[in-house]
PDB file of C-alpha atoms in Angstrom:
ATOM      1  CA  MET M  53     100.521 -28.203 -59.365  1.00 44.00           C
ATOM      2  CA  SER M  54     103.535 -26.900 -60.080  1.00 46.00           C
ATOM      3  CA  GLU M  55     103.664 -26.094 -63.568  1.00 47.00           C
ATOM      4  CA  SER M  56     107.329 -27.949 -64.005  1.00 46.00           C
ATOM      5  CA  ASN M  57     107.752 -31.241 -65.143  1.00 50.00           C
ATOM      6  CA  LYS M  58     110.092 -33.949 -64.959  1.00 47.00           C
ATOM      7  CA  ASP M  59     111.415 -32.822 -68.136  1.00 60.00           C
ATOM      8  CA  ASN M  60     112.688 -29.230 -66.073  1.00 81.00           C
ATOM      9  CA  THR M  61     110.506 -27.323 -68.912  1.00 72.00           C
ATOM     10  CA  THR M  62     107.341 -25.407 -68.049  1.00 73.00           C
ATOM     11  CA  HIS M  63     104.869 -23.221 -69.819  1.00 68.00           C
ATOM     12  CA  PHE M  64     105.239 -20.079 -71.009  1.00 61.00           C
ATOM     13  CA  GLY M  65     101.891 -19.084 -72.842  1.00 60.00           C
ATOM     14  CA  PHE M  66     101.362 -22.407 -75.016  1.00 62.00           C
ATOM     15  CA  SER M  67     104.918 -23.527 -75.394  1.00 65.00           C
ATOM     16  CA  GLU M  68     107.099 -25.418 -73.071  1.00 76.00           C
ATOM     17  CA  VAL M  69     110.127 -24.061 -72.068  1.00 58.00           C
ATOM     18  CA  PRO M  70     113.316 -24.919 -70.012  1.00 77.00           C
ATOM     19  CA  VAL M  71     112.269 -23.754 -66.000  1.00 69.00           C
ATOM     20  CA  ASP M  72     115.277 -21.235 -65.939  1.00 70.00           C
ATOM     21  CA  GLU M  73     114.713 -19.418 -69.129  1.00 71.00           C
ATOM     22  CA  LYS M  74     110.759 -18.433 -68.156  1.00 74.00           C
ATOM     23  CA  VAL M  75     111.415 -16.001 -65.782  1.00 71.00           C
ATOM     24  CA  LYS M  76     114.028 -14.082 -68.603  1.00 73.00           C
ATOM     25  CA  ARG M  77     111.050 -14.463 -70.838  1.00 70.00           C
ATOM     26  CA  VAL M  78     108.597 -13.232 -68.398  1.00 69.00           C
ATOM     27  CA  ALA M  79     110.536 -10.454 -67.467  1.00 69.00           C
ATOM     28  CA  ASP M  80     111.102  -9.148 -71.053  1.00 72.00           C
ATOM     29  CA  VAL M  81     107.872  -8.909 -71.641  1.00 68.00           C
ATOM     30  CA  PHE M  82     106.949  -6.798 -68.575  1.00 72.00           C
ATOM     31  CA  HIS M  83     110.033  -4.917 -69.390  1.00 68.00           C
ATOM     32  CA  SER M  84     108.378  -4.000 -72.814  1.00 69.00           C
ATOM     33  CA  VAL M  85     104.762  -3.450 -71.826  1.00 69.00           C
ATOM     34  CA  ALA M  86     105.469  -1.471 -68.494  1.00 69.00           C
ATOM     35  CA  GLY M  87     104.975   1.932 -69.700  1.00 72.00           C
ATOM     36  CA  LYS M  88     101.743   1.732 -71.303  1.00 71.00           C
ATOM     37  CA  TYR M  89     100.290  -0.936 -68.684  1.00 71.00           C
ATOM     38  CA  ASP M  90      98.149   1.381 -66.958  1.00 72.00           C
ATOM     39  CA  LEU M  91      96.640   2.349 -70.457  1.00 70.00           C
ATOM     40  CA  MET M  92      96.560  -0.983 -71.837  1.00 67.00           C
ATOM     41  CA  ASN M  93      94.928  -2.722 -68.971  1.00 72.00           C
ATOM     42  CA  ASP M  94      92.076   0.626 -69.014  1.00 75.00           C
ATOM     43  CA  LEU M  95      91.668  -0.423 -72.789  1.00 68.00           C
ATOM     44  CA  MET M  96      91.481  -4.508 -72.142  1.00 70.00           C
ATOM     45  CA  SER M  97      89.135  -4.627 -69.298  1.00 77.00           C
ATOM     46  CA  GLY M  98      87.062  -1.274 -70.414  1.00 78.00           C
ATOM     47  CA  GLY M  99      88.041  -0.116 -67.344  1.00 84.00           C
ATOM     48  CA  VAL M 100      86.507  -2.679 -65.317  1.00 92.00           C
ATOM     49  CA  HIS M 101      89.803  -3.925 -63.469  1.00 92.00           C
ATOM     50  CA  ARG M 102      89.446  -1.084 -61.352  1.00 92.00           C
ATOM     51  CA  LEU M 103      86.076  -2.625 -60.064  1.00 95.00           C
ATOM     52  CA  TRP M 104      87.897  -5.764 -59.511  1.00 95.00           C
ATOM     53  CA  LYS M 105      90.412  -4.351 -57.558  1.00 95.00           C
ATOM     54  CA  ARG M 106      88.040  -2.236 -55.321  1.00 97.00           C
ATOM     55  CA  ILE M 107      86.271  -5.516 -54.425  1.00 98.00           C
ATOM     56  CA  THR M 108      89.508  -6.565 -53.036  1.00 98.00           C
ATOM     57  CA  ILE M 109      90.113  -3.925 -51.129  1.00 98.00           C
ATOM     58  CA  GLU M 110      86.956  -4.145 -49.444  1.00 98.00           C
ATOM     59  CA  ARG M 111      87.047  -7.759 -49.265  1.00 98.00           C
ATOM     60  CA  SER M 112      90.442  -7.687 -47.661  1.00 98.00           C
ATOM     61  CA  GLY M 113      89.634  -6.012 -43.853  1.00 98.00           C
ATOM     62  CA  ALA M 114      92.638  -4.109 -44.034  1.00 98.00           C
ATOM     63  CA  ARG M 115      92.617  -1.575 -41.110  1.00 98.00           C
ATOM     64  CA  PRO M 116      95.083   1.296 -39.543  1.00 98.00           C
ATOM     65  CA  GLY M 117      98.277  -0.409 -38.563  1.00 98.00           C
ATOM     66  CA  HIS M 118      98.314  -3.437 -40.860  1.00 98.00           C
ATOM     67  CA  THR M 119     101.439  -4.095 -42.485  1.00 98.00           C
ATOM     68  CA  ILE M 120     100.527  -5.222 -46.083  1.00 98.00           C
ATOM     69  CA  LEU M 121     102.390  -6.805 -48.763  1.00 98.00           C
ATOM     70  CA  ASP M 122     101.605  -6.251 -52.022  1.00 98.00           C
ATOM     71  CA  ILE M 123     103.014  -9.360 -55.100  1.00 98.00           C
ATOM     72  CA  ALA M 124     103.472  -8.220 -58.485  1.00 94.00           C
ATOM     73  CA  GLY M 125     101.821  -4.975 -57.520  1.00 94.00           C
ATOM     74  CA  GLY M 126     103.399  -3.470 -60.589  1.00 87.00           C
ATOM     75  CA  THR M 127     101.907   0.301 -60.987  1.00 88.00           C
ATOM     76  CA  GLY M 128     100.569   0.271 -57.622  1.00 94.00           C
ATOM     77  CA  ASP M 129      96.810   0.240 -58.314  1.00 94.00           C
ATOM     78  CA  LEU M 130      96.281  -1.567 -54.989  1.00 97.00           C
ATOM     79  CA  THR M 131      99.349  -0.153 -53.071  1.00 97.00           C
ATOM     80  CA  LYS M 132      97.930   3.277 -53.509  1.00 97.00           C
ATOM     81  CA  LYS M 133      94.581   2.412 -52.173  1.00 97.00           C
ATOM     82  CA  PHE M 134      96.180   0.194 -49.112  1.00 98.00           C
ATOM     83  CA  SER M 135      98.216   3.181 -47.817  1.00 98.00           C
ATOM     84  CA  ARG M 136      95.524   5.313 -47.275  1.00 97.00           C
ATOM     85  CA  ILE M 137      94.042   2.674 -45.185  1.00 98.00           C
ATOM     86  CA  VAL M 138      96.743   1.796 -42.998  1.00 98.00           C
ATOM     87  CA  GLY M 139      97.880   4.926 -42.201  1.00 97.00           C
ATOM     88  CA  ARG M 140     101.140   6.092 -40.742  1.00 94.00           C
ATOM     89  CA  ASP M 141     101.255   3.786 -38.131  1.00 97.00           C
ATOM     90  CA  GLY M 142     100.888   1.229 -41.190  1.00 98.00           C
ATOM     91  CA  LYS M 143     103.106  -0.253 -44.112  1.00 98.00           C
ATOM     92  CA  VAL M 144     102.787  -1.596 -47.314  1.00 98.00           C
ATOM     93  CA  ILE M 145     105.207  -3.005 -49.491  1.00 98.00           C
ATOM     94  CA  LEU M 146     105.261  -3.189 -53.180  1.00 98.00           C
ATOM     95  CA  ALA M 147     106.897  -5.917 -54.307  1.00 97.00           C
ATOM     96  CA  ASP M 148     107.593  -6.874 -57.984  1.00 95.00           C
ATOM     97  CA  ILE M 149     110.139  -9.256 -59.549  1.00 92.00           C
ATOM     98  CA  ASN M 150     110.275  -7.050 -62.527  1.00 91.00           C
ATOM     99  CA  ASP M 151     112.415  -3.884 -61.850  1.00 92.00           C
ATOM    100  CA  SER M 152     110.731  -1.829 -64.915  1.00 89.00           C
ATOM    101  CA  MET M 153     107.217  -2.260 -63.419  1.00 90.00           C
ATOM    102  CA  LEU M 154     108.365  -1.357 -60.278  1.00 93.00           C
ATOM    103  CA  LYS M 155     110.210   2.020 -61.468  1.00 93.00           C
ATOM    104  CA  VAL M 156     106.677   2.611 -62.954  1.00 91.00           C
ATOM    105  CA  GLY M 157     104.754   2.253 -59.573  1.00 93.00           C
ATOM    106  CA  ARG M 158     107.169   4.362 -57.465  1.00 95.00           C
ATOM    107  CA  ASP M 159     106.990   7.005 -59.434  1.00 94.00           C
ATOM    108  CA  LYS M 160     103.337   6.826 -59.900  1.00 93.00           C
ATOM    109  CA  LEU M 161     102.672   6.823 -56.361  1.00 95.00           C
ATOM    110  CA  ILE M 162     105.278   9.446 -55.626  1.00 94.00           C
ATOM    111  CA  ASP M 163     103.926  11.554 -58.482  1.00 94.00           C
ATOM    112  CA  SER M 164     100.130  10.958 -56.813  1.00 93.00           C
ATOM    113  CA  GLY M 165     101.707  11.689 -53.048  1.00 93.00           C
ATOM    114  CA  THR M 166     100.832   8.617 -51.866  1.00 91.00           C
ATOM    115  CA  ALA M 167     102.320   8.768 -48.069  1.00 78.00           C
ATOM    116  CA  GLY M 168     105.914   7.686 -47.222  1.00 90.00           C
ATOM    117  CA  ASN M 169     104.359   4.117 -45.743  1.00 97.00           C
ATOM    118  CA  VAL M 170     105.359   2.449 -48.627  1.00 97.00           C
ATOM    119  CA  GLU M 171     108.299   0.381 -49.289  1.00 97.00           C
ATOM    120  CA  TYR M 172     109.332  -0.580 -52.761  1.00 97.00           C
ATOM    121  CA  ILE M 173     111.146  -4.495 -52.903  1.00 97.00           C
ATOM    122  CA  GLN M 174     112.603  -6.218 -56.259  1.00 96.00           C
ATOM    123  CA  ALA M 175     111.457 -10.032 -55.388  1.00 96.00           C
ATOM    124  CA  ASN M 176     110.398 -13.446 -56.676  1.00 95.00           C
ATOM    125  CA  ALA M 177     107.070 -14.798 -55.241  1.00 96.00           C
ATOM    126  CA  GLU M 178     108.758 -17.655 -55.054  1.00 96.00           C
ATOM    127  CA  CYS M 179     111.543 -17.128 -52.185  1.00 97.00           C
ATOM    128  CA  LEU M 180     110.222 -13.938 -50.727  1.00 98.00           C
ATOM    129  CA  PRO M 181     112.927 -11.969 -48.935  1.00 98.00           C
ATOM    130  CA  PHE M 182     110.839 -11.571 -45.793  1.00 98.00           C
ATOM    131  CA  ALA M 183     110.648 -12.902 -42.097  1.00 98.00           C
ATOM    132  CA  ASP M 184     108.202 -15.614 -41.293  1.00 98.00           C
ATOM    133  CA  ASN M 185     104.727 -13.949 -39.548  1.00 98.00           C
ATOM    134  CA  THR M 186     105.333 -10.437 -40.912  1.00 98.00           C
ATOM    135  CA  PHE M 187     102.474  -9.270 -42.856  1.00 98.00           C
ATOM    136  CA  ASP M 188      98.572  -8.537 -42.198  1.00 98.00           C
ATOM    137  CA  ILE M 189      97.443  -9.313 -45.567  1.00 99.00           C
ATOM    138  CA  ILE M 190      99.446 -10.503 -48.958  1.00 98.00           C
ATOM    139  CA  THR M 191      97.681  -9.613 -52.297  1.00 98.00           C
ATOM    140  CA  ILE M 192      99.036 -11.040 -55.880  1.00 98.00           C
ATOM    141  CA  ALA M 193      97.004  -9.547 -58.490  1.00 95.00           C
ATOM    142  CA  PHE M 194      97.219 -10.529 -62.095  1.00 91.00           C
ATOM    143  CA  GLY M 195     100.327 -11.989 -61.724  1.00 92.00           C
ATOM    144  CA  LEU M 196     100.032 -15.471 -60.004  1.00 95.00           C
ATOM    145  CA  ARG M 197      99.813 -16.737 -63.505  1.00 91.00           C
ATOM    146  CA  ASN M 198     103.297 -15.543 -64.316  1.00 89.00           C
ATOM    147  CA  VAL M 199     104.623 -17.416 -61.445  1.00 93.00           C
ATOM    148  CA  THR M 200     107.216 -20.398 -62.784  1.00 90.00           C
ATOM    149  CA  ASP M 201     106.528 -22.417 -59.909  1.00 95.00           C
ATOM    150  CA  LYS M 202     103.107 -21.506 -58.137  1.00 96.00           C
ATOM    151  CA  ASP M 203     103.376 -24.077 -55.450  1.00 97.00           C
ATOM    152  CA  ALA M 204     106.345 -22.437 -54.226  1.00 97.00           C
ATOM    153  CA  ALA M 205     105.070 -19.119 -54.289  1.00 98.00           C
ATOM    154  CA  LEU M 206     101.909 -19.941 -52.090  1.00 98.00           C
ATOM    155  CA  LYS M 207     104.319 -22.014 -49.889  1.00 98.00           C
ATOM    156  CA  SER M 208     106.386 -18.499 -49.556  1.00 98.00           C
ATOM    157  CA  MET M 209     103.413 -16.158 -48.719  1.00 98.00           C
ATOM    158  CA  HIS M 210     102.087 -18.658 -46.440  1.00 98.00           C
ATOM    159  CA  ARG M 211     105.181 -18.641 -44.388  1.00 98.00           C
ATOM    160  CA  VAL M 212     105.572 -14.695 -44.413  1.00 98.00           C
ATOM    161  CA  LEU M 213     101.887 -14.368 -43.487  1.00 98.00           C
ATOM    162  CA  LYS M 214     101.119 -13.496 -39.436  1.00 98.00           C
ATOM    163  CA  PRO M 215      98.971 -16.185 -37.817  1.00 98.00           C
ATOM    164  CA  GLY M 216      95.204 -15.287 -39.060  1.00 98.00           C
ATOM    165  CA  GLY M 217      96.807 -13.524 -41.799  1.00 98.00           C
ATOM    166  CA  LYS M 218      95.076 -13.448 -45.223  1.00 98.00           C
ATOM    167  CA  LEU M 219      95.978 -14.271 -48.663  1.00 98.00           C
ATOM    168  CA  MET M 220      93.722 -12.591 -51.713  1.00 98.00           C
ATOM    169  CA  VAL M 221      95.002 -13.834 -55.129  1.00 98.00           C
ATOM    170  CA  LEU M 222      93.100 -12.294 -57.668  1.00 96.00           C
ATOM    171  CA  GLU M 223      93.261 -13.529 -61.493  1.00 94.00           C
ATOM    172  CA  PHE M 224      91.806 -14.377 -64.822  1.00 89.00           C
ATOM    173  CA  SER M 225      90.400 -17.256 -64.635  1.00 93.00           C
ATOM    174  CA  LYS M 226      87.871 -19.870 -66.045  1.00 91.00           C
ATOM    175  CA  THR M 227      84.177 -18.632 -67.371  1.00 91.00           C
ATOM    176  CA  ASN M 228      81.970 -21.749 -68.027  1.00 87.00           C
ATOM    177  CA  ASN M 229      79.565 -19.791 -69.714  1.00 89.00           C
ATOM    178  CA  PRO M 230      79.526 -20.869 -73.036  1.00 88.00           C
ATOM    179  CA  VAL M 231      78.619 -17.745 -75.073  1.00 89.00           C
ATOM    180  CA  LEU M 232      80.977 -15.172 -72.755  1.00 88.00           C
ATOM    181  CA  SER M 233      83.905 -18.245 -73.011  1.00 86.00           C
ATOM    182  CA  LYS M 234      83.676 -18.084 -76.758  1.00 87.00           C
ATOM    183  CA  LEU M 235      83.341 -13.955 -77.173  1.00 86.00           C
ATOM    184  CA  TYR M 236      86.557 -13.981 -74.639  1.00 78.00           C
ATOM    185  CA  ASP M 237      88.206 -16.465 -77.098  1.00 82.00           C
ATOM    186  CA  VAL M 238      87.720 -14.016 -80.003  1.00 85.00           C
ATOM    187  CA  TYR M 239      88.791 -11.179 -77.892  1.00 80.00           C
ATOM    188  CA  SER M 240      91.951 -12.662 -76.514  1.00 79.00           C
ATOM    189  CA  PHE M 241      93.587 -14.473 -79.494  1.00 81.00           C
ATOM    190  CA  ASN M 242      92.402 -11.879 -82.222  1.00 85.00           C
ATOM    191  CA  ILE M 243      91.718  -8.279 -80.480  1.00 84.00           C
ATOM    192  CA  LEU M 244      94.098  -8.141 -77.408  1.00 79.00           C
ATOM    193  CA  PRO M 245      97.569  -8.674 -79.594  1.00 81.00           C
ATOM    194  CA  GLN M 246      96.222  -6.193 -82.350  1.00 86.00           C
ATOM    195  CA  MET M 247      95.400  -3.742 -79.643  1.00 79.00           C
ATOM    196  CA  GLY M 248      99.036  -4.852 -77.807  1.00 74.00           C
ATOM    197  CA  LYS M 249     100.643  -4.044 -81.359  1.00 82.00           C
ATOM    198  CA  LEU M 250      98.762  -0.491 -81.718  1.00 81.00           C
ATOM    199  CA  ILE M 251      99.415   0.502 -78.630  1.00 75.00           C
ATOM    200  CA  ALA M 252     102.265  -0.503 -77.099  1.00 71.00           C
ATOM    201  CA  ASN M 253     104.233  -1.590 -80.370  1.00 78.00           C
ATOM    202  CA  ASP M 254     104.119  -5.413 -78.811  1.00 75.00           C
ATOM    203  CA  ALA M 255     101.520  -7.713 -80.064  1.00 79.00           C
ATOM    204  CA  GLU M 256     103.407 -10.928 -78.970  1.00 82.00           C
ATOM    205  CA  SER M 257     103.575  -9.987 -75.301  1.00 75.00           C
ATOM    206  CA  TYR M 258     100.263  -9.843 -75.471  1.00 76.00           C
ATOM    207  CA  ARG M 259      99.765 -12.923 -77.355  1.00 82.00           C
ATOM    208  CA  TYR M 260     101.552 -14.308 -74.066  1.00 79.00           C
ATOM    209  CA  LEU M 261      99.411 -13.152 -71.869  1.00 76.00           C
ATOM    210  CA  ALA M 262      96.508 -14.144 -73.407  1.00 78.00           C
ATOM    211  CA  GLU M 263      97.625 -17.635 -73.551  1.00 83.00           C
ATOM    212  CA  SER M 264      98.974 -17.558 -69.920  1.00 85.00           C
ATOM    213  CA  ILE M 265      95.300 -16.925 -68.840  1.00 82.00           C
ATOM    214  CA  ARG M 266      94.203 -19.982 -70.588  1.00 84.00           C
ATOM    215  CA  MET M 267      97.300 -22.043 -68.871  1.00 84.00           C
ATOM    216  CA  HIS M 268      96.435 -21.082 -65.126  1.00 90.00           C
ATOM    217  CA  PRO M 269      94.832 -23.284 -62.933  1.00 94.00           C
ATOM    218  CA  ASP M 270      90.893 -23.423 -62.178  1.00 95.00           C
ATOM    219  CA  GLN M 271      89.132 -21.952 -59.763  1.00 97.00           C
ATOM    220  CA  GLU M 272      88.895 -25.690 -58.116  1.00 98.00           C
ATOM    221  CA  THR M 273      92.325 -26.057 -58.508  1.00 97.00           C
ATOM    222  CA  LEU M 274      93.905 -23.085 -57.038  1.00 98.00           C
ATOM    223  CA  LYS M 275      91.676 -23.707 -53.885  1.00 98.00           C
ATOM    224  CA  ASP M 276      93.506 -26.861 -53.857  1.00 98.00           C
ATOM    225  CA  MET M 277      96.828 -25.408 -54.186  1.00 98.00           C
ATOM    226  CA  MET M 278      95.880 -22.893 -51.488  1.00 98.00           C
ATOM    227  CA  LYS M 279      94.951 -25.496 -48.876  1.00 98.00           C
ATOM    228  CA  THR M 280      97.905 -27.734 -49.584  1.00 98.00           C
ATOM    229  CA  ALA M 281     100.339 -24.731 -49.456  1.00 98.00           C
ATOM    230  CA  GLY M 282      98.711 -24.449 -45.835  1.00 98.00           C
ATOM    231  CA  LEU M 283      95.900 -22.123 -45.724  1.00 98.00           C
ATOM    232  CA  VAL M 284      92.442 -22.925 -44.454  1.00 98.00           C
ATOM    233  CA  ASN M 285      89.034 -21.223 -45.482  1.00 98.00           C
ATOM    234  CA  CYS M 286      89.934 -21.283 -48.344  1.00 98.00           C
ATOM    235  CA  HIS M 287      87.395 -20.234 -51.404  1.00 98.00           C
ATOM    236  CA  TYR M 288      86.654 -18.045 -54.091  1.00 98.00           C
ATOM    237  CA  GLU M 289      84.418 -15.242 -55.383  1.00 98.00           C
ATOM    238  CA  ASN M 290      83.710 -14.779 -59.164  1.00 97.00           C
ATOM    239  CA  MET M 291      83.483 -11.868 -61.112  1.00 96.00           C
ATOM    240  CA  THR M 292      82.379 -10.790 -64.354  1.00 93.00           C
ATOM    241  CA  GLY M 293      81.092 -14.324 -64.997  1.00 93.00           C
ATOM    242  CA  GLY M 294      84.222 -15.872 -63.789  1.00 94.00           C
ATOM    243  CA  VAL M 295      86.809 -14.480 -66.247  1.00 91.00           C
ATOM    244  CA  VAL M 296      88.283 -13.213 -63.052  1.00 94.00           C
ATOM    245  CA  ALA M 297      88.028 -15.000 -59.618  1.00 97.00           C
ATOM    246  CA  LEU M 298      89.141 -13.711 -56.362  1.00 98.00           C
ATOM    247  CA  HIS M 299      90.540 -16.458 -53.701  1.00 98.00           C
ATOM    248  CA  THR M 300      91.381 -15.884 -50.228  1.00 98.00           C
ATOM    249  CA  GLY M 301      93.039 -17.810 -47.568  1.00 98.00           C
ATOM    250  CA  ILE M 302      93.491 -17.819 -44.131  1.00 98.00           C
ATOM    251  CA  LYS M 303      97.081 -18.596 -42.128  1.00 98.00           C
ATOM    252  CA  PRO M 304      95.829 -20.685 -39.279  1.00 98.00           C
TER     253      PRO M 304
END
């Protein structure tokens, strides 16, 4: 289920844009919000994003000596925790397609005293610049919905996982609770852009982020996409009533 179609267009939020234009437009969004990204995450989620990420770490099975890839790692929340777990014999690569986000993440981790077992690489999830069978664990948190060709990205992640390695996709998803869904819509399309304008002086970027969540595949669809990419034992865990879901798959 790639977002692109035979007319060579794809979704940018609720709009249709040429495929080769989406990467630049998504990049512009994250160049704009990078400096306020952590603050906006806390405000947007009431701090709950920290719980979602902690659950992801707990479910990862990361151990000392592991090699881990944190795709769309942004400001490094997962990388920081993984760095402590894998220790000096392990390695964590913080990868992001956006150099502004990568710089913010690198500066934040260096300032926090994160160990020297972290590398920073600008990379496109659709064509990861790593050898086959490299990583024990790959995470992508709140990044897959911004990828133009999700099928290509999932196949690329599968390729660079070691046999037995685990892919974890943490992403906003679909809630089946009608009350929660109504509140979520009001929040996303009315309050969120105003928060973006007030805090980051950028309402449009946060309007796009809200729209991109609605265009992302639902839980079952994403699970099937992971299976199609070659992963097995694929399953998902809903959090906060399905507002967020953690998908997991294993490379056989």
